[in-house]
mmCIF file of C-alpha atoms in Angstrom:
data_model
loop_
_atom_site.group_PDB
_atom_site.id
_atom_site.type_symbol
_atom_site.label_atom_id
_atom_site.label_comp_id
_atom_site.label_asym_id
_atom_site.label_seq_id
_atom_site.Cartn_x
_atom_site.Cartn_y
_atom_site.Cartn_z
ATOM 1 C CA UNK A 13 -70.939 -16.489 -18.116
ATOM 2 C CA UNK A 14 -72.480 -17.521 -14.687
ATOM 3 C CA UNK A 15 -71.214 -16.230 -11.499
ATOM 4 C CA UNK A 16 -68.130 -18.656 -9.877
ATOM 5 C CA UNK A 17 -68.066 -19.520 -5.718
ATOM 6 C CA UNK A 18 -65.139 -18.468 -4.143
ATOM 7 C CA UNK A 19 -64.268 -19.396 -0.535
ATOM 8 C CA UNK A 20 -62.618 -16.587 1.104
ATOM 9 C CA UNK A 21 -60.369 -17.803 4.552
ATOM 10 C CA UNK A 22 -58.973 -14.425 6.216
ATOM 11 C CA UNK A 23 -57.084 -14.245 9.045
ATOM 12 C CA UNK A 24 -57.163 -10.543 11.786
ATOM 13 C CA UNK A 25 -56.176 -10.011 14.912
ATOM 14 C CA UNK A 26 -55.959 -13.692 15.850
ATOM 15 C CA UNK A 27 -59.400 -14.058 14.290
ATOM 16 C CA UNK A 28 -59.830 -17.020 11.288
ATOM 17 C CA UNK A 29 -62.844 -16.369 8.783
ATOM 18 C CA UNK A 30 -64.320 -17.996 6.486
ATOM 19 C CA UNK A 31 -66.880 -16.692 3.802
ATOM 20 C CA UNK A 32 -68.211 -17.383 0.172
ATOM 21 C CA UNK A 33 -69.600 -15.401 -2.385
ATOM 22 C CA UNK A 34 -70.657 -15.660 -5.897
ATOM 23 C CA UNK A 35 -68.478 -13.459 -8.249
ATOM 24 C CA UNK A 36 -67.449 -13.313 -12.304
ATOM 25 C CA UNK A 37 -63.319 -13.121 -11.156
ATOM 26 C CA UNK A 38 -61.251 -13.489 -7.303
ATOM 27 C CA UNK A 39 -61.594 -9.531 -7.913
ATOM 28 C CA UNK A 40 -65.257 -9.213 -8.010
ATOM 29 C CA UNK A 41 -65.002 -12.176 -4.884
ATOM 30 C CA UNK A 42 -63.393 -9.681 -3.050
ATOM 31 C CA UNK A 43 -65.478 -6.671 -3.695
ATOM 32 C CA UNK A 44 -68.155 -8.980 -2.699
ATOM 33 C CA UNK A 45 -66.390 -10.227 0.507
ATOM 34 C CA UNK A 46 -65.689 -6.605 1.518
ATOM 35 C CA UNK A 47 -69.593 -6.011 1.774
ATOM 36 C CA UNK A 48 -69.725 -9.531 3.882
ATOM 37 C CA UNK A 49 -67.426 -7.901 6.373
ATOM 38 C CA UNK A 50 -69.536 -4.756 6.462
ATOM 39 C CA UNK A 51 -72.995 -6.576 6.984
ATOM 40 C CA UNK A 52 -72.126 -9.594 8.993
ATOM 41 C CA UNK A 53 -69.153 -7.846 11.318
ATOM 42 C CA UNK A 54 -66.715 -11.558 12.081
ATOM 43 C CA UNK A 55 -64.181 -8.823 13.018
ATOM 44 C CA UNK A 56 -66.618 -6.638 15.693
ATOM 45 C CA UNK A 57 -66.038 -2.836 15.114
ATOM 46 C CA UNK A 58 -62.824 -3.458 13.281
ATOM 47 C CA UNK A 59 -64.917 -5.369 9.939
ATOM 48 C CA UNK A 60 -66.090 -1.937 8.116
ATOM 49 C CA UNK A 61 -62.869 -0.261 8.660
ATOM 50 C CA UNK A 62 -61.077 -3.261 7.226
ATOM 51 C CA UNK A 63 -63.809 -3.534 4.294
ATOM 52 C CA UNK A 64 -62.935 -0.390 3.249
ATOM 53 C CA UNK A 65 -59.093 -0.330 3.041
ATOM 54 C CA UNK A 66 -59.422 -4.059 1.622
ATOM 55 C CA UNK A 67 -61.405 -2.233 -1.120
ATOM 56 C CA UNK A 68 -59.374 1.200 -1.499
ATOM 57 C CA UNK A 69 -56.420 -0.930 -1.859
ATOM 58 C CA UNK A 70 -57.697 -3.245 -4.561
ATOM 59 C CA UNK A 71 -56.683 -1.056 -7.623
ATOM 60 C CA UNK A 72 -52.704 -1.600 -6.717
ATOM 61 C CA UNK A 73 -52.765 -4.591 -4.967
ATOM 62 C CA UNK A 74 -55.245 -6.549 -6.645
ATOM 63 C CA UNK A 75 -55.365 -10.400 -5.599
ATOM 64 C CA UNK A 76 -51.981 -12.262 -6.678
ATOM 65 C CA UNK A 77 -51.929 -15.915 -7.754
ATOM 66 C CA UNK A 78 -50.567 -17.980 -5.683
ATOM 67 C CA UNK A 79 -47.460 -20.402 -7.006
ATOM 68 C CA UNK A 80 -48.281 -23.435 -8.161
ATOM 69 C CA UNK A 81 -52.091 -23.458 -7.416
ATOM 70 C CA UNK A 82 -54.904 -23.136 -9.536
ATOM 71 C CA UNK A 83 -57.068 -21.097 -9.062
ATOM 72 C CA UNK A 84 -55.862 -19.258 -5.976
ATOM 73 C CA UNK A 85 -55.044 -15.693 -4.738
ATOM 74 C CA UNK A 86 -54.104 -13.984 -1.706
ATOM 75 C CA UNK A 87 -54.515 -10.633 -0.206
ATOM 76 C CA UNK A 88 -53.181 -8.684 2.279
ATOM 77 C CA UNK A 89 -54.070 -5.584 4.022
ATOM 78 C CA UNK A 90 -54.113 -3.750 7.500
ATOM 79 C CA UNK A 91 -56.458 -1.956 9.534
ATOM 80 C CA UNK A 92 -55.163 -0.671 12.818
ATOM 81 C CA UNK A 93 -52.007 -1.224 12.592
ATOM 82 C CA UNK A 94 -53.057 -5.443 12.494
ATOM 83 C CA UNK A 95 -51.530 -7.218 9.458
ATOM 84 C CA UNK A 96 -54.723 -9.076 7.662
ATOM 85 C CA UNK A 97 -54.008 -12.284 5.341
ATOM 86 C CA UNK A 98 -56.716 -13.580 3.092
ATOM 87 C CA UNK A 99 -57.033 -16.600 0.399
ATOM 88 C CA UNK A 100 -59.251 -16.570 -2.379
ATOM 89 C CA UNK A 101 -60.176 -19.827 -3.761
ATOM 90 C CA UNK A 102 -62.169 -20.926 -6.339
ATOM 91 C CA UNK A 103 -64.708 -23.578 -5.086
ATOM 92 C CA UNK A 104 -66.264 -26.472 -6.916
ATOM 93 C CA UNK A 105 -69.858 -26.018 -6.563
ATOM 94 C CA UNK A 106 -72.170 -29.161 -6.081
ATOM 95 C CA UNK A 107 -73.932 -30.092 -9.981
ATOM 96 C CA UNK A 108 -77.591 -29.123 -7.837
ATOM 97 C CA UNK A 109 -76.080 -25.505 -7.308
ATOM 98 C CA UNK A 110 -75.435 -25.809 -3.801
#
């Protein structure tokens, strides 16, 4: 099975992101987008701390689908004391691989 793209739109402190990765699941997409966060930094100082309680957090609150999509979660998380909202999305990827 080939790696999936996943867009990733996250919202902090008034802040609106958008990534994508290449992952096997929306949990792997997040693992992955947690190490975006960490080496590109949309989020200034704030995007490793976030990173790593996105990831600590991921064993009980794992991405939940959302209700009557396909093929889309949502996470939630804090850092700060700043409520973070993200959407994981499976994305249709060109037939050339783009």
């Amino acid at each position: 099975m080939s790696a999936r793209l996943f867009t990733i739109v996250s919202e902090f402190r008034g802040t609106t992101n958008v990534s994508q990765v290449r992952a096997f699941n929306e949990c792997d997409a997040v693992r992955a987008w947690t190490e975006l966060l960490i080496e590109e930094r949309p989020f200034k100082v704030a995007s490793s701390y976030l990173a790593k309680s996105v990831a600590s957090d991921m064993a009980e609150y794992p991405p939940v689908a959302l209700n009557g999509l396909t093929n889309a979660w949502c996470i939630t998380g804090s850092c700060g004391g700043d409520f973070m909202l993200a959407d994981i999305i499976e994305t249709v990827s060109l037939a050339n691989g783009s």
